[in-house]
């Protein structure tokens, strides 16, 4: 049954135009952009200058062009010329002060166009521990609509693997700069494959050959050329292509400081500049010649470099391009009969529950290597054993020691999960932005799955720690006392984790977030009730926001109860009169209040993290 379904999908959805040509796009798209201008605010002055001015800087200065189905446009230009900004604008991913008109078959950018558009970023943002197959299957399960079954989505992922020549490495992990995996070219093809899963009509790529050798780069561009022949519209930025790559491009757009120096057929670019007096003095790579001109340099017959006026090149292009662009615009009006139609009212390709469970499976597969790392487990085990030995068989005759152990556990399991969680969102920000910008899933489904995926390790390690330390240290060996202590510890861990998530999401800079977390946790520890019993009234309020204070209070209540005594100079004294305990107290109402305060923090910190992610704009537009 699965084989029949796979064959049906292959025939209907993955129909090939000819041998070696990848399947066609669903809707041919004519991309047209008229007078595109983009401005940003540029601060002048300095940190210590009073009269700091905010000036507008223009990145794109009236860019025009048309790309039709079956064509591959390469945008060339030196660094800072505006290539990536223009690509991002054309892909519907650029906000701010963007002016001009960008149309797709005569329509403005919309969600339905977004679902038919693929965007490959310059950096391959992939999970390193997932295999090639897992990466593409998880993407298929999230991005493809529910009109396809799970088996059909997996079949599509397998088909993309075959068509991109990834079969030999399909079971290899993707890897990254720190983890050996597939090669750079294979990793780039995986990134392209993620976008091909939706069978896009329009495909954008930001420097797809960056960092690759010439042979691998040619394979990538050759694959893209096959995609274009299947009826897709392909737009890419590229820094300095070889001659072989240059002649694969149907059209070339040359940018310099946000201005268009040339737009048209790549084969006609040299002739255009020769007509205005800038012919190459020797046989050379056309892209090298174009980039020299974009940098304002022209080499004459005597091999001397001359600084040229780029404004002359800009004016020459504008005077010669008006008629051609009008002709292409006319072709767009008469030749485009494919208008995008909404196929349903669903805003997302899959349901919330489907997104949650797929993301959960992916998170567990990816993070199990980090969560169950030998270093992390070894760190906890070593501290547990050393703590057990230092407080070995402590009893009420050494009350200060027992209370010291409880407060040490409070501090250790405040810092440890806090600093583990603080890196969560800063490290995953690029992945989150990439996947959310393509409309893969809701922010809420990602956030909840991320919380649940972390629970096993967040709860297992402190439980193992307590099992070792608790009985070695001679704390009360009854089931009730142990589970009360364990509950208090796990609650402390989850609250500290929530604080880390909130700080990481709010600050997003790992160094700054770590510094802020250190200061906050030290303040919480100092106000926890162990180090200082007589806190001045004007700063006494700090304990009411301290995680350590409430956890320490729960720990005291889990070990000692009203009526217990401890050895003192007068014989046996009530446990509640012991100074550190008297300061905190362990009455039932106080215990419930401490537990409720921690539960409120547990929820509150996570809500702060969620809204912080929304605030920075990682939402579906």
Coordinates of C-alpha atoms in Angstrom, one line a residue:
X1 CA 0.0 0.0 0.0
X2 CA 2.8 2.4 0.9
X3 CA 4.6 1.5 -2.4
X4 CA 1.5 2.3 -4.4
X5 CA 1.0 5.6 -2.6
X6 CA 4.6 6.5 -3.1
X7 CA 4.3 5.8 -6.8
X8 CA 1.2 8.0 -7.0
X9 CA 3.0 10.8 -5.3
X10 CA 5.9 10.4 -7.6
X11 CA 3.7 10.6 -10.7
X12 CA 1.4 13.4 -9.7
X13 CA 3.7 15.6 -7.6
X14 CA 7.2 14.8 -8.6
X15 CA 6.7 14.6 -12.4
X16 CA 9.9 15.1 -14.2
X17 CA 10.1 17.1 -17.4
X18 CA 13.0 15.0 -18.8
X19 CA 15.7 12.7 -17.5
X20 CA 18.0 14.6 -15.2
X21 CA 15.6 17.5 -14.8
X22 CA 14.0 17.9 -11.4
X23 CA 10.2 18.1 -11.1
X24 CA 8.4 21.3 -12.1
X25 CA 7.2 24.1 -9.8
X26 CA 3.5 24.1 -9.1
X27 CA 2.8 27.7 -10.3
X28 CA 5.2 29.5 -12.7
X29 CA 6.1 32.9 -11.2
X30 CA 7.2 36.1 -12.9
X31 CA 9.0 38.2 -10.3
X32 CA 9.1 41.9 -11.0
X33 CA 10.7 44.7 -8.9
X34 CA 10.4 48.4 -9.7
X35 CA 12.3 51.2 -8.0
X36 CA 13.1 49.2 -4.8
X37 CA 14.5 51.5 -2.2
X38 CA 15.6 50.5 1.3
X39 CA 16.7 52.8 4.1
X40 CA 18.1 52.2 7.6
X41 CA 18.8 54.5 10.5
X42 CA 22.5 55.1 10.9
X43 CA 23.8 56.5 14.2
X44 CA 26.6 59.0 13.9
X45 CA 28.6 60.2 16.9
X46 CA 29.8 57.9 19.6
X47 CA 29.1 56.4 23.0
X48 CA 30.5 59.4 24.9
X49 CA 29.3 62.1 22.5
X50 CA 26.3 64.1 23.6
X51 CA 25.1 65.2 20.2
X52 CA 24.6 61.8 18.6
X53 CA 22.6 62.1 15.4
X54 CA 20.5 59.5 13.7
X55 CA 20.8 59.7 10.0
X56 CA 19.1 57.7 7.3
X57 CA 21.4 55.5 5.1
X58 CA 20.1 54.3 1.8
X59 CA 21.1 50.7 1.1
X60 CA 19.1 50.1 -2.1
X61 CA 18.7 53.0 -4.5
X62 CA 15.9 52.3 -7.0
X63 CA 16.6 48.8 -8.2
X64 CA 14.6 47.4 -11.1
X65 CA 14.4 44.0 -12.7
X66 CA 12.3 41.1 -14.0
X67 CA 12.9 37.3 -13.6
X68 CA 10.7 34.8 -15.4
X69 CA 10.0 31.1 -15.0
X70 CA 12.8 29.0 -16.3
X71 CA 15.4 31.7 -15.6
X72 CA 18.2 31.9 -13.0
X73 CA 19.2 35.4 -12.0
X74 CA 22.6 36.0 -10.3
X75 CA 23.1 39.1 -8.3
X76 CA 26.8 40.2 -8.3
X77 CA 28.6 43.0 -6.5
X78 CA 31.3 43.7 -4.0
X79 CA 30.7 43.3 -0.2
X80 CA 28.3 45.9 1.0
X81 CA 26.7 46.5 -2.4
X82 CA 23.2 45.5 -1.1
X83 CA 22.9 42.0 -2.7
X84 CA 21.7 40.2 0.4
X85 CA 19.4 43.1 1.3
X86 CA 17.8 42.9 -2.1
X87 CA 17.4 39.2 -2.0
X88 CA 15.8 39.4 1.5
X89 CA 13.4 42.0 0.2
X90 CA 12.4 40.0 -2.8
X91 CA 11.9 37.0 -0.5
X92 CA 9.4 38.9 1.6
X93 CA 11.7 38.8 4.7
X94 CA 12.7 42.4 5.0
X95 CA 10.9 44.9 7.1
X96 CA 11.6 48.5 7.8
X97 CA 11.7 51.4 5.4
X98 CA 11.3 49.4 2.1
X99 CA 9.8 51.3 -0.8
X100 CA 9.0 50.5 -4.4
X101 CA 6.9 47.7 -5.9
X102 CA 7.7 44.0 -5.8
X103 CA 5.1 41.7 -7.5
X104 CA 4.7 38.0 -8.1
X105 CA 2.6 37.4 -11.2
X106 CA 1.3 40.9 -10.6
X107 CA 0.4 40.3 -7.0
X108 CA 2.0 41.6 -3.8
X109 CA 3.6 39.2 -1.3
X110 CA 1.2 37.2 0.7
X111 CA 0.9 34.0 2.7
X112 CA 0.0 31.9 -0.3
X113 CA 3.1 33.2 -2.2
X114 CA 5.2 32.6 0.9
X115 CA 4.1 28.9 0.9
X116 CA 5.3 28.6 -2.7
X117 CA 8.6 30.3 -2.0
X118 CA 11.9 28.7 -0.9
X119 CA 14.7 30.6 0.8
X120 CA 18.2 29.2 1.3
X121 CA 20.3 31.3 3.7
X122 CA 24.1 31.7 3.2
X123 CA 24.9 29.8 6.4
X124 CA 23.6 26.2 6.5
X125 CA 21.4 26.4 9.6
X126 CA 20.9 22.7 10.4
X127 CA 20.9 20.5 13.5
X128 CA 24.3 18.8 13.5
X129 CA 23.3 15.5 15.2
X130 CA 20.5 14.7 12.9
X131 CA 21.2 12.5 9.8
X132 CA 20.4 13.8 6.3
X133 CA 17.3 11.7 6.1
X134 CA 16.1 12.8 9.6
X135 CA 16.6 16.4 8.7
X136 CA 14.6 16.2 5.5
X137 CA 11.9 14.0 6.9
X138 CA 11.3 16.2 9.9
X139 CA 11.1 19.2 7.6
X140 CA 8.6 17.4 5.4
X141 CA 6.4 16.5 8.3
X142 CA 6.3 20.2 9.4
X143 CA 6.1 22.0 6.1
X144 CA 3.9 19.9 3.9
X145 CA 0.2 20.2 4.4
X146 CA -2.2 17.6 5.9
X147 CA -3.6 16.8 2.4
X148 CA -0.6 14.4 2.3
X149 CA -0.3 11.4 4.6
X150 CA 2.8 10.9 6.7
X151 CA 3.9 8.1 4.4
X152 CA 3.6 10.5 1.4
X153 CA 5.7 13.2 3.1
X154 CA 8.4 10.6 3.9
X155 CA 8.3 9.5 0.3
X156 CA 8.8 13.1 -0.9
X157 CA 11.8 13.5 1.4
X158 CA 13.3 10.3 0.1
X159 CA 12.7 11.5 -3.5
X160 CA 14.5 14.8 -2.8
X161 CA 17.4 12.9 -1.4
X162 CA 17.7 10.8 -4.6
X163 CA 17.3 13.8 -6.9
X164 CA 20.0 15.9 -5.1
X165 CA 22.5 13.0 -5.1
X166 CA 22.5 12.6 -1.3
X167 CA 21.8 8.8 -1.3
X168 CA 25.4 7.9 -0.3
X169 CA 25.3 10.1 2.8
X170 CA 21.6 9.8 3.7
X171 CA 22.4 8.0 7.0
X172 CA 25.3 10.3 8.0
X173 CA 24.9 13.1 10.5
X174 CA 24.9 16.6 9.1
X175 CA 27.6 17.8 11.5
X176 CA 29.1 21.3 11.8
X177 CA 32.4 23.0 12.3
X178 CA 32.9 21.2 15.6
X179 CA 31.3 17.9 14.7
X180 CA 32.5 15.8 11.7
X181 CA 29.6 15.1 9.4
X182 CA 28.8 15.4 5.7
X183 CA 30.9 17.6 3.4
X184 CA 30.2 21.3 2.8
X185 CA 28.6 20.7 -0.6
X186 CA 26.4 17.9 0.7
X187 CA 25.3 20.2 3.6
X188 CA 24.4 22.9 1.1
X189 CA 22.4 20.4 -0.9
X190 CA 20.5 19.4 2.3
X191 CA 19.6 23.1 2.8
X192 CA 18.4 23.3 -0.7
X193 CA 16.5 20.1 -0.3
X194 CA 14.6 21.5 2.7
X195 CA 13.2 24.2 0.4
X196 CA 12.5 21.8 -2.5
X197 CA 10.2 19.7 -0.3
X198 CA 7.5 22.3 -0.8
X199 CA 8.0 22.2 -4.6
X200 CA 8.6 25.9 -4.7
X201 CA 7.8 28.0 -7.7
X202 CA 10.2 30.7 -6.6
X203 CA 13.6 29.9 -5.0
X204 CA 16.0 32.4 -3.4
X205 CA 19.6 31.5 -2.4
X206 CA 22.1 33.6 -0.6
X207 CA 25.6 32.8 -1.8
X208 CA 25.0 29.0 -2.3
X209 CA 28.6 28.4 -3.4
X210 CA 30.3 30.3 -0.6
X211 CA 33.2 28.3 0.9
X212 CA 33.0 25.5 -1.7
X213 CA 35.6 24.3 -4.1
X214 CA 35.0 25.0 -7.8
X215 CA 33.9 21.5 -8.7
X216 CA 31.4 21.3 -5.8
X217 CA 30.1 24.8 -6.6
X218 CA 29.5 23.8 -10.2
X219 CA 27.5 20.8 -9.1
X220 CA 25.3 23.1 -6.9
X221 CA 24.7 25.6 -9.7
X222 CA 24.1 22.8 -12.2
X223 CA 21.5 21.4 -9.9
X224 CA 19.9 24.9 -9.7
X225 CA 20.0 25.2 -13.4
X226 CA 18.1 21.9 -13.7
X227 CA 15.5 23.3 -11.3
X228 CA 15.1 26.4 -13.4
X229 CA 14.5 24.3 -16.5
X230 CA 11.7 22.7 -14.6
X231 CA 9.9 26.0 -14.7
X232 CA 11.0 27.6 -11.5
X233 CA 12.2 31.2 -11.0
X234 CA 15.5 31.2 -9.3
X235 CA 17.3 34.2 -7.8
X236 CA 20.7 34.0 -6.0
X237 CA 23.5 36.2 -4.8
X238 CA 27.0 35.1 -5.6
X239 CA 30.3 36.7 -4.8
X240 CA 32.8 35.8 -7.5
X241 CA 31.7 32.9 -9.7
X242 CA 34.0 31.1 -12.1
X243 CA 33.5 31.5 -15.9
X244 CA 31.8 28.1 -16.0
X245 CA 29.3 29.2 -13.4
X246 CA 28.8 32.7 -14.9
X247 CA 27.6 31.3 -18.3
X248 CA 25.0 29.1 -16.5
X249 CA 23.1 32.2 -15.4
X250 CA 20.3 33.5 -17.7
X251 CA 20.4 37.0 -16.2
X252 CA 22.9 39.0 -14.2
X253 CA 22.2 42.0 -11.9
X254 CA 25.3 44.0 -11.0
X255 CA 25.1 46.2 -7.9
X256 CA 27.5 48.8 -6.5
X257 CA 26.6 50.7 -3.3
X258 CA 22.9 49.9 -3.8
X259 CA 22.8 51.1 -7.5
X260 CA 22.2 49.0 -10.5
X261 CA 25.2 49.1 -13.0
X262 CA 23.8 46.3 -15.2
X263 CA 20.7 44.1 -15.5
X264 CA 20.1 41.7 -18.4
X265 CA 21.5 38.6 -20.1
X266 CA 24.8 37.5 -18.7
X267 CA 26.2 37.0 -22.2
X268 CA 25.5 40.6 -23.1
X269 CA 27.1 42.3 -20.1
X270 CA 30.5 42.7 -21.6
X271 CA 29.1 44.2 -24.7
X272 CA 27.1 46.7 -22.7
X273 CA 30.1 48.0 -21.0
X274 CA 32.2 47.9 -24.2
X275 CA 29.6 50.2 -25.8
X276 CA 30.2 52.9 -23.2
X277 CA 34.0 52.6 -23.4
X278 CA 35.0 49.9 -20.9
X279 CA 36.0 46.8 -22.8
X280 CA 38.1 44.2 -21.1
X281 CA 41.8 44.6 -22.1
X282 CA 42.4 40.8 -22.0
X283 CA 40.5 37.5 -22.0
X284 CA 39.3 37.2 -18.4
X285 CA 36.4 35.8 -16.3
X286 CA 33.4 38.1 -17.0
X287 CA 32.5 38.2 -13.3
X288 CA 36.0 39.5 -12.4
X289 CA 35.6 42.3 -15.0
X290 CA 32.2 43.2 -13.7
X291 CA 33.3 43.3 -10.1
X292 CA 36.3 45.5 -11.0
X293 CA 33.9 48.0 -12.5
X294 CA 31.6 47.7 -9.5
X295 CA 34.6 48.6 -7.3
X296 CA 35.3 51.6 -9.6
X297 CA 38.4 50.1 -11.2
X298 CA 39.1 49.7 -14.9
X299 CA 42.3 48.1 -16.4
X300 CA 43.4 49.5 -19.7
X301 CA 45.5 47.8 -22.5
X302 CA 48.7 48.8 -20.8
X303 CA 47.6 46.9 -17.7
X304 CA 47.2 50.1 -15.7
X305 CA 44.4 50.5 -13.3
X306 CA 42.2 53.6 -13.4
X307 CA 39.6 54.9 -11.0
X308 CA 36.4 55.4 -12.9
X309 CA 33.2 57.3 -12.1
X310 CA 30.6 54.8 -11.1
X311 CA 27.9 57.5 -11.6
X312 CA 28.7 57.3 -15.3
X313 CA 28.0 53.6 -15.3
X314 CA 24.8 54.1 -13.4
X315 CA 23.6 56.8 -15.8
X316 CA 24.5 54.7 -18.9
X317 CA 22.5 51.8 -17.6
X318 CA 19.5 53.9 -16.8
X319 CA 19.4 55.5 -20.2
X320 CA 19.6 52.2 -22.1
X321 CA 17.4 50.0 -19.9
X322 CA 14.0 51.8 -19.9
X323 CA 12.8 50.3 -23.1
X324 CA 13.8 46.7 -22.2
X325 CA 12.2 46.8 -18.8
X326 CA 9.0 48.2 -20.3
X327 CA 9.0 45.3 -22.8
X328 CA 9.5 42.8 -20.0
X329 CA 6.7 44.4 -18.0
X330 CA 4.4 44.1 -21.0
X331 CA 5.3 40.5 -21.3
X332 CA 4.4 40.0 -17.6
X333 CA 0.9 41.4 -18.1
X334 CA 0.2 39.4 -21.2
X335 CA 2.1 36.2 -20.5
X336 CA 1.2 35.5 -16.9
X337 CA -2.0 33.5 -16.5
X338 CA -1.0 31.7 -13.3
X339 CA -2.6 33.4 -10.4
X340 CA -2.1 32.0 -6.9
X341 CA -5.3 30.7 -5.3
X342 CA -5.8 29.9 -1.6
X343 CA -6.5 26.2 -1.4
X344 CA -7.9 26.4 2.1
X345 CA -8.6 28.6 5.1
X346 CA -5.9 27.0 7.3
X347 CA -3.2 29.4 8.3
X348 CA -0.7 26.6 9.1
X349 CA 0.2 23.5 7.1
X350 CA -0.2 21.2 10.1
X351 CA -2.2 21.2 13.3
X352 CA -0.8 22.4 16.7
X353 CA -0.6 18.8 18.1
X354 CA 1.3 17.6 15.0
X355 CA 3.8 20.4 15.2
X356 CA 4.3 19.7 18.9
X357 CA 4.9 16.0 18.6
X358 CA 7.2 16.3 15.5
X359 CA 9.2 19.1 17.2
X360 CA 9.4 17.0 20.4
X361 CA 10.8 14.0 18.6
X362 CA 13.3 16.1 16.8
X363 CA 14.4 17.9 20.0
X364 CA 14.9 14.7 21.8
X365 CA 16.9 13.2 19.0
X366 CA 19.1 16.3 18.7
X367 CA 19.5 17.2 22.3
X368 CA 20.1 13.7 23.8
X369 CA 23.8 13.9 22.9
X370 CA 24.2 17.2 24.9
X371 CA 21.8 16.3 27.7
X372 CA 23.4 12.8 28.3
X373 CA 26.9 13.9 27.7
X374 CA 29.6 12.1 29.8
X375 CA 30.9 15.5 31.0
X376 CA 27.6 16.7 32.3
X377 CA 26.7 13.4 34.0
X378 CA 30.2 13.1 35.4
X379 CA 30.1 16.6 36.8
X380 CA 26.9 15.8 38.7
X381 CA 28.1 12.4 40.0
X382 CA 31.4 13.8 41.2
X383 CA 29.7 16.7 43.1
X384 CA 27.2 14.2 44.6
X385 CA 29.8 11.8 45.9
X386 CA 32.1 14.6 47.3
X387 CA 29.1 16.2 49.0
X388 CA 28.1 12.8 50.5
X389 CA 31.6 12.3 51.8
X390 CA 32.0 15.8 53.2
X391 CA 28.7 15.5 55.1
X392 CA 29.0 11.8 55.7
X393 CA 26.5 10.5 58.4
X394 CA 25.9 14.0 59.7
X395 CA 23.2 14.2 62.4
X396 CA 21.3 16.7 64.6
X397 CA 24.4 17.0 66.9
X398 CA 25.9 18.9 63.9
X399 CA 22.8 21.0 63.1
X400 CA 24.8 23.7 61.4
X401 CA 26.4 21.2 59.1
X402 CA 23.1 19.6 58.1
X403 CA 21.5 23.0 57.3
X404 CA 24.7 23.9 55.4
X405 CA 24.2 20.8 53.2
X406 CA 20.6 21.8 52.5
X407 CA 21.6 25.3 51.5
X408 CA 24.5 24.0 49.4
X409 CA 22.0 21.8 47.4
X410 CA 19.8 24.9 47.0
X411 CA 22.7 26.9 45.5
X412 CA 24.2 24.1 43.3
X413 CA 20.8 23.2 41.8
X414 CA 20.1 26.9 41.3
X415 CA 23.2 27.7 39.3
X416 CA 23.5 24.4 37.4
X417 CA 20.1 24.4 35.5
X418 CA 20.2 28.2 35.2
X419 CA 23.4 28.2 33.2
X420 CA 22.3 25.2 31.1
X421 CA 19.1 26.9 30.1
X422 CA 20.5 30.4 29.5
X423 CA 22.1 29.3 26.2
X424 CA 18.9 27.6 24.8
X425 CA 17.4 30.5 22.8
X426 CA 20.6 32.4 21.9
X427 CA 22.1 29.2 20.4
X428 CA 18.9 28.3 18.5
X429 CA 17.9 31.8 17.4
X430 CA 19.1 31.4 13.8
X431 CA 17.3 28.1 13.5
X432 CA 14.1 29.5 15.0
X433 CA 14.2 32.6 12.7
X434 CA 14.8 30.4 9.7
X435 CA 12.0 28.0 10.3
X436 CA 9.5 30.5 11.6
X437 CA 10.1 32.8 8.7
X438 CA 9.1 30.0 6.4
X439 CA 5.9 29.4 8.4
X440 CA 6.8 25.9 9.6
X441 CA 5.2 26.0 13.0
X442 CA 3.6 28.2 15.7
X443 CA 5.8 29.7 18.3
X444 CA 3.7 28.1 21.0
X445 CA 4.2 24.6 19.7
X446 CA 8.0 25.1 19.5
X447 CA 8.1 26.6 23.0
X448 CA 6.1 23.9 24.7
X449 CA 7.9 21.1 22.9
X450 CA 11.2 22.6 23.9
X451 CA 10.1 22.7 27.6
X452 CA 8.9 19.1 27.5
X453 CA 12.0 17.8 25.7
X454 CA 14.2 19.2 28.4
X455 CA 12.3 17.6 31.3
X456 CA 13.9 14.1 31.3
X457 CA 17.4 15.3 31.9
X458 CA 16.4 18.3 34.0
X459 CA 14.6 15.9 36.4
X460 CA 16.8 12.7 36.2
X461 CA 20.1 14.3 37.1
X462 CA 19.0 16.0 40.3
X463 CA 17.1 12.9 41.3
X464 CA 20.3 10.8 40.9
X465 CA 22.3 13.5 42.8
X466 CA 19.9 13.4 45.7
X467 CA 19.8 9.6 45.8
X468 CA 23.6 9.6 46.3
X469 CA 24.0 12.5 48.6
X470 CA 20.8 12.1 50.7
X471 CA 21.6 8.8 52.3
X472 CA 25.4 9.3 52.5
X473 CA 24.9 12.5 54.4
X474 CA 22.5 10.8 56.9
X475 CA 19.4 12.9 56.3
X476 CA 16.2 11.5 57.5
X477 CA 15.8 8.1 55.9
X478 CA 12.0 7.9 55.6
X479 CA 10.1 7.8 52.3
X480 CA 8.0 10.9 53.3
X481 CA 11.1 13.0 54.2
X482 CA 13.0 11.9 51.1
X483 CA 10.1 12.6 48.6
X484 CA 9.4 16.0 50.2
X485 CA 13.1 16.9 49.7
X486 CA 13.0 15.5 46.2
X487 CA 9.9 17.5 45.3
X488 CA 11.5 20.7 46.7
X489 CA 14.6 20.1 44.7
X490 CA 12.9 19.4 41.4
X491 CA 10.7 22.5 41.9
X492 CA 13.8 24.5 42.5
X493 CA 15.5 23.1 39.3
X494 CA 12.5 23.9 37.1
X495 CA 12.2 27.5 38.5
X496 CA 15.9 28.1 38.0
X497 CA 15.6 26.7 34.5
X498 CA 12.7 29.1 33.8
X499 CA 14.8 32.0 35.0
X500 CA 17.6 31.0 32.6
X501 CA 15.2 30.7 29.7
X502 CA 13.7 34.1 30.5
X503 CA 17.2 35.8 30.7
X504 CA 18.4 34.0 27.5
X505 CA 15.3 35.0 25.5
X506 CA 15.2 38.6 26.9
X507 CA 19.0 39.4 26.4
X508 CA 20.0 37.0 23.6
X509 CA 23.6 37.8 24.1
X510 CA 25.2 34.9 25.9
X511 CA 27.9 36.8 27.7
X512 CA 25.6 39.5 28.9
X513 CA 22.9 37.0 30.0
X514 CA 25.5 34.9 31.9
X515 CA 26.8 38.0 33.8
X516 CA 23.2 39.1 34.7
X517 CA 22.3 35.5 35.8
X518 CA 25.4 35.3 38.0
X519 CA 24.5 38.6 39.8
X520 CA 20.9 37.6 40.2
X521 CA 21.6 34.2 41.6
X522 CA 24.2 35.5 44.0
X523 CA 21.7 38.1 45.3
X524 CA 19.1 35.3 45.7
X525 CA 21.6 33.2 47.6
X526 CA 22.7 36.0 49.9
X527 CA 19.0 36.7 50.7
X528 CA 18.2 33.0 51.1
X529 CA 18.3 33.1 54.9
X530 CA 21.5 31.1 55.6
X531 CA 24.3 33.5 55.4
X532 CA 22.5 36.5 57.0
X533 CA 19.8 36.1 59.6
X534 CA 19.4 39.8 60.6
X535 CA 18.8 41.5 57.3
X536 CA 18.1 45.3 57.5
X537 CA 14.4 46.1 56.9
X538 CA 15.1 48.4 53.9
X539 CA 16.5 45.4 51.9
X540 CA 14.6 42.6 53.5
X541 CA 12.1 42.5 50.6
X542 CA 14.7 40.8 48.4
X543 CA 14.0 37.5 49.9
X544 CA 10.5 37.5 48.6
X545 CA 11.8 37.3 45.0
X546 CA 14.6 34.9 45.9
X547 CA 14.3 31.3 44.5
X548 CA 16.9 30.2 47.1
X549 CA 14.8 31.6 50.0
X550 CA 11.7 29.6 49.2
X551 CA 13.6 26.4 48.3
X552 CA 15.6 26.6 51.5
X553 CA 12.4 27.0 53.4
X554 CA 11.0 23.9 51.8
X555 CA 14.1 21.9 52.5
X556 CA 14.0 22.9 56.2
X557 CA 10.3 21.8 56.3
X558 CA 11.1 18.5 54.6
X559 CA 13.7 17.5 57.3
X560 CA 12.4 19.0 60.5
X561 CA 9.0 19.3 62.1
X562 CA 7.5 20.9 65.1
X563 CA 8.4 18.9 68.2
X564 CA 11.9 17.8 67.0
X565 CA 14.9 18.7 69.2
X566 CA 18.6 19.1 68.8
X567 CA 21.5 18.9 71.4
X568 CA 22.3 22.3 73.0
X569 CA 24.0 23.6 76.1
X570 CA 20.8 23.2 78.0
X571 CA 20.4 19.6 76.9
X572 CA 17.7 19.3 74.2
X573 CA 16.3 22.4 72.6
X574 CA 13.2 22.8 70.3
X575 CA 14.4 22.6 66.7
X576 CA 12.4 25.7 65.8
X577 CA 14.6 27.7 68.2
X578 CA 17.8 27.0 66.2
X579 CA 18.7 30.5 64.9
X580 CA 19.0 29.7 61.1
X581 CA 15.7 27.7 61.3
X582 CA 14.0 30.3 63.4
X583 CA 14.7 32.9 60.8
X584 CA 13.1 30.9 58.0
X585 CA 10.5 28.9 59.9
X586 CA 8.8 25.7 58.8
X587 CA 5.1 26.0 59.8
X588 CA 2.6 24.4 57.3
X589 CA 1.3 27.7 56.0
X590 CA 4.8 29.0 55.4
X591 CA 5.5 25.7 53.5
X592 CA 2.5 26.1 51.3
X593 CA 3.3 29.8 50.6
X594 CA 6.8 28.9 49.6
X595 CA 5.6 26.1 47.3
X596 CA 3.0 28.4 45.7
X597 CA 5.6 31.2 45.2
X598 CA 7.9 28.8 43.4
X599 CA 5.0 27.5 41.2
X600 CA 4.2 31.1 40.3
X601 CA 7.8 31.7 39.4
X602 CA 7.9 28.5 37.4
X603 CA 5.0 29.7 35.2
X604 CA 6.0 33.4 35.3
X605 CA 9.5 33.0 34.1
X606 CA 8.4 30.8 31.2
X607 CA 5.8 33.4 30.2
X608 CA 8.5 36.1 30.2
X609 CA 10.6 33.9 27.9
X610 CA 7.7 33.3 25.5
X611 CA 6.7 37.0 25.3
X612 CA 10.4 37.9 24.9
X613 CA 10.6 35.7 21.9
X614 CA 7.4 37.3 20.5
X615 CA 8.9 40.8 21.2
X616 CA 11.9 40.2 19.1
X617 CA 9.7 39.5 16.1
X618 CA 10.0 35.7 15.8
X619 CA 6.3 35.4 14.9
X620 CA 4.5 34.4 11.8
X621 CA 3.9 37.4 9.6

